[in-house]
Short mmCIF file of N, CA and C in Angstrom, two decimals:
data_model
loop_
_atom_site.label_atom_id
_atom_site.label_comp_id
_atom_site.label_asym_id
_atom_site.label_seq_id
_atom_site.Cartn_x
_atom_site.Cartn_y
_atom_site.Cartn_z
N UNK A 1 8.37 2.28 18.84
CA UNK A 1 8.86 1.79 17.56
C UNK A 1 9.16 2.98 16.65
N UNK A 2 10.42 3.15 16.01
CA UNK A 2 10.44 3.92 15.27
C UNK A 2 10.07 4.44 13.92
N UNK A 3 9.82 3.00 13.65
CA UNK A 3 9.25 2.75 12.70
C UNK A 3 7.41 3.25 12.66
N UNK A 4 7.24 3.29 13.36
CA UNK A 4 5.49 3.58 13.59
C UNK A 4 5.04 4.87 12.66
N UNK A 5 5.92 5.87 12.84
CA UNK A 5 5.45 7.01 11.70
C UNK A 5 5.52 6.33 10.04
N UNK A 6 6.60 5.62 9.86
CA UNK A 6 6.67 5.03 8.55
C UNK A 6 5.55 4.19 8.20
N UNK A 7 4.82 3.41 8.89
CA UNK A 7 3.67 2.64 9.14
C UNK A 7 2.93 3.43 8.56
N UNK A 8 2.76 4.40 9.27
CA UNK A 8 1.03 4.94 9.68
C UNK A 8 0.71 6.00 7.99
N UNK A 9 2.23 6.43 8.12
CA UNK A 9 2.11 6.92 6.18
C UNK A 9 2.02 6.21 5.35
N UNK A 10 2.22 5.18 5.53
CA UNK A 10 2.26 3.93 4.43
C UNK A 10 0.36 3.42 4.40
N UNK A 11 0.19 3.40 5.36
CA UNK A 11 -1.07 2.85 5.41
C UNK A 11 -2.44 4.12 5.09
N UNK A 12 -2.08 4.91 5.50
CA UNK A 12 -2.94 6.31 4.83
C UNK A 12 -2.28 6.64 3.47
N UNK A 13 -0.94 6.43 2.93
CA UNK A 13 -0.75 6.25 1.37
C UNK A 13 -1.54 5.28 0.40
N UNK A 14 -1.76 4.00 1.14
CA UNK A 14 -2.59 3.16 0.52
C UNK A 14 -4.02 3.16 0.51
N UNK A 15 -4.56 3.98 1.83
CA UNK A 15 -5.94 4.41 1.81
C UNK A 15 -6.16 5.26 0.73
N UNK A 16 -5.79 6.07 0.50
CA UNK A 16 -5.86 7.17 -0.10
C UNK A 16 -5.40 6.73 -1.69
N UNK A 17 -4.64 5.93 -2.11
CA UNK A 17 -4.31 5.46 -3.37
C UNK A 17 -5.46 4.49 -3.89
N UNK A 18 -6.00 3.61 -3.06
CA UNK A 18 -7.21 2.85 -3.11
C UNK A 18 -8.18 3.34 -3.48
N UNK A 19 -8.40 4.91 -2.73
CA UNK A 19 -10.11 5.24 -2.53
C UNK A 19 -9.58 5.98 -4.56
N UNK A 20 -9.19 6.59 -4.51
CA UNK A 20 -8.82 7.29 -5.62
C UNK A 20 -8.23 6.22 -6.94
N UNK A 21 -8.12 4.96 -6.77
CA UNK A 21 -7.91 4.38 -8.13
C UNK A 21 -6.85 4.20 -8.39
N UNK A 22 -5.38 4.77 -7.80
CA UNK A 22 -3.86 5.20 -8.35
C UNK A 22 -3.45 3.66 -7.87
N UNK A 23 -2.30 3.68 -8.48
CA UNK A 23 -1.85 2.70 -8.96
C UNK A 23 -0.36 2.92 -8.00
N UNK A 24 0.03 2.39 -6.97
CA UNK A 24 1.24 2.68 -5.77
C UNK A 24 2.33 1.17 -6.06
N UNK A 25 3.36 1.85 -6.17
CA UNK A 25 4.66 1.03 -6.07
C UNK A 25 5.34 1.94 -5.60
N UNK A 26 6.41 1.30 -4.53
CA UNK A 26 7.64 1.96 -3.36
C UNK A 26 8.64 1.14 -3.85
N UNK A 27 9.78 2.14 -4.25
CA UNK A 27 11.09 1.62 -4.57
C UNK A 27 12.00 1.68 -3.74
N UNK A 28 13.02 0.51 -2.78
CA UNK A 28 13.20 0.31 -1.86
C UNK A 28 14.64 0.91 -2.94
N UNK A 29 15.61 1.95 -2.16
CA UNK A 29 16.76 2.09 -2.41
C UNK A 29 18.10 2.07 -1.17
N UNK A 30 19.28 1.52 -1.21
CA UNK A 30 20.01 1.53 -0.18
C UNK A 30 20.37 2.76 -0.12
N UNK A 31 21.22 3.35 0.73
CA UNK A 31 22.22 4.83 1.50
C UNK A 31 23.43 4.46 0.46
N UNK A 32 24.43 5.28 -0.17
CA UNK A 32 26.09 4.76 -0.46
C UNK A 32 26.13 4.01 0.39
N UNK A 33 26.70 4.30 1.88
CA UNK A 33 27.37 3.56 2.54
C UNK A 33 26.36 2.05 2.78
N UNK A 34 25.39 1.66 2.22
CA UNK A 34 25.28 0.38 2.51
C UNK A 34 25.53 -0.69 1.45
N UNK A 35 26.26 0.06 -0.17
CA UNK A 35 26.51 -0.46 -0.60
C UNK A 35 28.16 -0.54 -1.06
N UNK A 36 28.89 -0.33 0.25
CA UNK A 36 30.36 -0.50 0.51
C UNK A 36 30.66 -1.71 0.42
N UNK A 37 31.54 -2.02 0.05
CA UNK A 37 32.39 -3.60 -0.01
C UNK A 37 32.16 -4.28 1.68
N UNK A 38 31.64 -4.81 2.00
CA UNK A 38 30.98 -5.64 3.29
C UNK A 38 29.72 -5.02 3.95
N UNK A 39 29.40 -4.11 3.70
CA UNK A 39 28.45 -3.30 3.87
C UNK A 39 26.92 -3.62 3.77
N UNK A 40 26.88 -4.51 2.88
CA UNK A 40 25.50 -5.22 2.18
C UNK A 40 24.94 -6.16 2.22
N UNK A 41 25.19 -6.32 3.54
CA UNK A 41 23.88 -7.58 4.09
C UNK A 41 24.02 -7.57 5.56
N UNK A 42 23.49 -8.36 6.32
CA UNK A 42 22.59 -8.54 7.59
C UNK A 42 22.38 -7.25 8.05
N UNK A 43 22.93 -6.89 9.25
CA UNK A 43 22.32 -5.64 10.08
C UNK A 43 22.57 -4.24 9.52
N UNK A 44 23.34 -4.05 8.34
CA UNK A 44 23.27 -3.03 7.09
C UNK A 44 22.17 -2.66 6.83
N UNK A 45 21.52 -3.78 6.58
CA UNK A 45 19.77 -3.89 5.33
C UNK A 45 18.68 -3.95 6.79
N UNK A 46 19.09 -3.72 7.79
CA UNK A 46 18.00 -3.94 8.73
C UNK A 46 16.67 -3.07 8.04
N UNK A 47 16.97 -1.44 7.78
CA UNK A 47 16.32 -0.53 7.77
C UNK A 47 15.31 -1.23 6.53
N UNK A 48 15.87 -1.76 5.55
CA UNK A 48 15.11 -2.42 4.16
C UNK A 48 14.28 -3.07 4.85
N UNK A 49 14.81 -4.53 5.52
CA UNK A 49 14.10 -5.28 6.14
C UNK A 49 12.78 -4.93 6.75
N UNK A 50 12.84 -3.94 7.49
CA UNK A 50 12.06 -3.19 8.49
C UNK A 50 10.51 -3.07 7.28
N UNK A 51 10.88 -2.27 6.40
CA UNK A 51 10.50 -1.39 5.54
C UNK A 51 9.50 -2.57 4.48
N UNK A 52 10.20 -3.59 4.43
CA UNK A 52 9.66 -4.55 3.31
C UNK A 52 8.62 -5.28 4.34
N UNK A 53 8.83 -5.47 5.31
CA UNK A 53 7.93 -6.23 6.59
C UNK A 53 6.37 -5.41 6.36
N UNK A 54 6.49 -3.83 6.85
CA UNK A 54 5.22 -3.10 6.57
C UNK A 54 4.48 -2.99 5.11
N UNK A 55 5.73 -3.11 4.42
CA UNK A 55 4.69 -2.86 3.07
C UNK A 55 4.37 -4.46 2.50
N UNK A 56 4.67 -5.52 3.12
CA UNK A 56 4.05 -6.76 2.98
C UNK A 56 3.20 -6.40 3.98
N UNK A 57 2.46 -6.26 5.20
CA UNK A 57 1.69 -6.12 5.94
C UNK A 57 0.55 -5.38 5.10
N UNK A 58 1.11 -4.33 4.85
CA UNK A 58 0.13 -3.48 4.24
C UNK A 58 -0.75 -3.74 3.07
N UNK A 59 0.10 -4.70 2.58
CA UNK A 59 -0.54 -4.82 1.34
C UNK A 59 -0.08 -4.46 -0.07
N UNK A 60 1.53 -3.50 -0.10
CA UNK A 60 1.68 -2.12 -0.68
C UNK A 60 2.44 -3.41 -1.65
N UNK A 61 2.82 -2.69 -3.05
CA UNK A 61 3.67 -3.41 -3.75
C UNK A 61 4.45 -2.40 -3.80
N UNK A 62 5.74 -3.37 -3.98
CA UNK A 62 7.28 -2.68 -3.77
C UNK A 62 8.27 -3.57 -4.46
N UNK A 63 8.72 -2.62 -5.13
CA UNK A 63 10.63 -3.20 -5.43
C UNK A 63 11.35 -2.86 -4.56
N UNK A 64 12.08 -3.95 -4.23
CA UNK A 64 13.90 -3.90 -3.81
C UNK A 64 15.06 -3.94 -4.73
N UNK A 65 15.63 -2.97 -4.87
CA UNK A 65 16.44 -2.71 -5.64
C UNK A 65 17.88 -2.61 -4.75
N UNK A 66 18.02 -2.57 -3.55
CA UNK A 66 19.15 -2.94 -2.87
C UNK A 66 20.62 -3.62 -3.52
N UNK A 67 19.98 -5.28 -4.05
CA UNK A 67 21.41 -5.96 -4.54
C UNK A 67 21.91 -5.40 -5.59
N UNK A 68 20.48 -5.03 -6.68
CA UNK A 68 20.88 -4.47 -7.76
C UNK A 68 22.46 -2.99 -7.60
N UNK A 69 22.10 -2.31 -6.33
CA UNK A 69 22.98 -1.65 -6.24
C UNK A 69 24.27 -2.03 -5.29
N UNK A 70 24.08 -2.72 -4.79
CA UNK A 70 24.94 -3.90 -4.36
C UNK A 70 25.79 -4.38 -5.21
N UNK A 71 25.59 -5.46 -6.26
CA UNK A 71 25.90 -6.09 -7.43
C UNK A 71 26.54 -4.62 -8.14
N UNK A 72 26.77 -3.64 -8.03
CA UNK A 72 27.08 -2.56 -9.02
C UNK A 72 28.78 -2.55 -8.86
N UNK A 73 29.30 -2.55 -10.22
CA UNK A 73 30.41 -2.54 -10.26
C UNK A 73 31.09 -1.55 -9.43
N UNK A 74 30.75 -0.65 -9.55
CA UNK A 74 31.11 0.97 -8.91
C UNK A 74 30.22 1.22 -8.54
N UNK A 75 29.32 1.16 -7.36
CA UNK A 75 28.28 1.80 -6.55
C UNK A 75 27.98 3.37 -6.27
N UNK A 76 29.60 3.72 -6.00
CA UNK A 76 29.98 5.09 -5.57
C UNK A 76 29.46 6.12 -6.54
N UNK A 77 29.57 5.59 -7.92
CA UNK A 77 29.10 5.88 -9.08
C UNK A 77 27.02 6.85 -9.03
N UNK A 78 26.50 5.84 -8.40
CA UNK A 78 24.90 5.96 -8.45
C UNK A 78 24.86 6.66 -7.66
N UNK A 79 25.47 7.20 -6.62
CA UNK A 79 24.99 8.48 -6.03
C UNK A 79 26.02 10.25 -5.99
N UNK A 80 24.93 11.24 -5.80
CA UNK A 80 26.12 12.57 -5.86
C UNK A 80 27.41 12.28 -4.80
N UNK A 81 28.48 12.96 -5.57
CA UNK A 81 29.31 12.64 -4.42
C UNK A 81 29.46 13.38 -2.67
N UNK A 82 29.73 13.37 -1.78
CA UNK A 82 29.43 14.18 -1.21
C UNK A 82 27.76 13.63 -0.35
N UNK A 83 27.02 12.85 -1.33
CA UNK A 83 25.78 12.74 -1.08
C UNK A 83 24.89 11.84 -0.83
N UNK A 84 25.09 10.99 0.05
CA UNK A 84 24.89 9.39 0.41
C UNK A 84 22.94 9.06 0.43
N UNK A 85 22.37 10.07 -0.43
CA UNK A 85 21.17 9.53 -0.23
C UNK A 85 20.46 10.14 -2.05
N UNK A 86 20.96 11.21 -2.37
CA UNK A 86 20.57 11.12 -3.58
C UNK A 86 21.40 10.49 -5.31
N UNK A 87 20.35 10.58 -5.92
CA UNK A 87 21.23 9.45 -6.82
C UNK A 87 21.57 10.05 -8.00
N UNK A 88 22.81 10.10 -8.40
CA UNK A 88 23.51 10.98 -9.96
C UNK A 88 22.51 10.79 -10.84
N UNK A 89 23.01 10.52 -11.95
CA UNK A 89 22.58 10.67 -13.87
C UNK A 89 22.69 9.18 -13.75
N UNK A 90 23.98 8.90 -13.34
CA UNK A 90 24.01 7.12 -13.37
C UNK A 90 23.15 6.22 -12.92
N UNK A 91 22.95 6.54 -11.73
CA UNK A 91 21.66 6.19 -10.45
C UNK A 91 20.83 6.12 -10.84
N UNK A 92 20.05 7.02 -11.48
CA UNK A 92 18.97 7.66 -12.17
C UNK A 92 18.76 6.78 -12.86
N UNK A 93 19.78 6.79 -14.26
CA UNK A 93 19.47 5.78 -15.38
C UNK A 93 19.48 4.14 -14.77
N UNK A 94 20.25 4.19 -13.79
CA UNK A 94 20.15 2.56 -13.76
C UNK A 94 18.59 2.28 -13.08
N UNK A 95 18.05 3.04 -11.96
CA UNK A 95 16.75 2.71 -12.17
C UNK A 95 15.83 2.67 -13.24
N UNK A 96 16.02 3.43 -13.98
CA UNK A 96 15.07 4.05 -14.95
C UNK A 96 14.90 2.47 -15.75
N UNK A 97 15.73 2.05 -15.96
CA UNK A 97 16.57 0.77 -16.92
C UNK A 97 15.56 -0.51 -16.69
N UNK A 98 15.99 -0.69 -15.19
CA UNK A 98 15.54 -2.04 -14.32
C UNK A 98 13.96 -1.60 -14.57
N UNK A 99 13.45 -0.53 -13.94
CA UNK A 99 11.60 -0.57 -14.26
C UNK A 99 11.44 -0.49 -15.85
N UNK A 100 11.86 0.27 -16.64
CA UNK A 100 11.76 0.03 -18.22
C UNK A 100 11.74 -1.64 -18.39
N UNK A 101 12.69 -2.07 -18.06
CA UNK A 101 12.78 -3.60 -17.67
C UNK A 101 11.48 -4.39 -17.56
N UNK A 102 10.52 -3.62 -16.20
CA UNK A 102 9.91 -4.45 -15.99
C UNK A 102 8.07 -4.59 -15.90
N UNK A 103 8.35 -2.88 -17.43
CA UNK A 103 7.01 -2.73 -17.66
C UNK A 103 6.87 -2.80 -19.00
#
């Protein structure tokens, strides 16, 4: 499973956040390319899927923020260009926004 290293950090993240008191939330974000015009749903989001399965197993609390970038007028926008995994000023702020949102 390839997934098994992602597991096994997740579950010694939560040991270790537990024994120590901290307070753990995982923010599930898509790639650019999974938020291309057809791009954004079934076997696209597998990797999410995957990901949301263990940290319900685990126990872990997590946002999905996927549609949110999905739903984005200009997607292309939230990340560097050139750079399909990190996220601009725009990116940035629109998370920043949604958790301001939801604390």
């Amino acid at each position: 499973n390839e997934y098994m290293n992602v597991e096994n950090y997740l579950t010694k993240l939560k040991k270790y956040t537990d024994d120590n008191n901290i307070d753990l939330t995982v923010l599930i974000l898509p790639y650019e390319f999974q938020t291309r015009k057809n791009n954004c749903h079934g076997k696209n989001l597998i990797p999410q899927s995957i990901i949301e399965k263990i940290l319900i197993s685990s126990k872990i609390e997590y946002r999905n923020y996927t549609s949110l970038f999905c739903n984005f007028k200009n997607p292309k926008k939230l990340y560097y260009k050139f750079d399909p995994m990190h996220l601009s000023k725009e990116g940035h702020g629109l998370i920043f926004f949604e958790i301001k949102k939801e604390i």
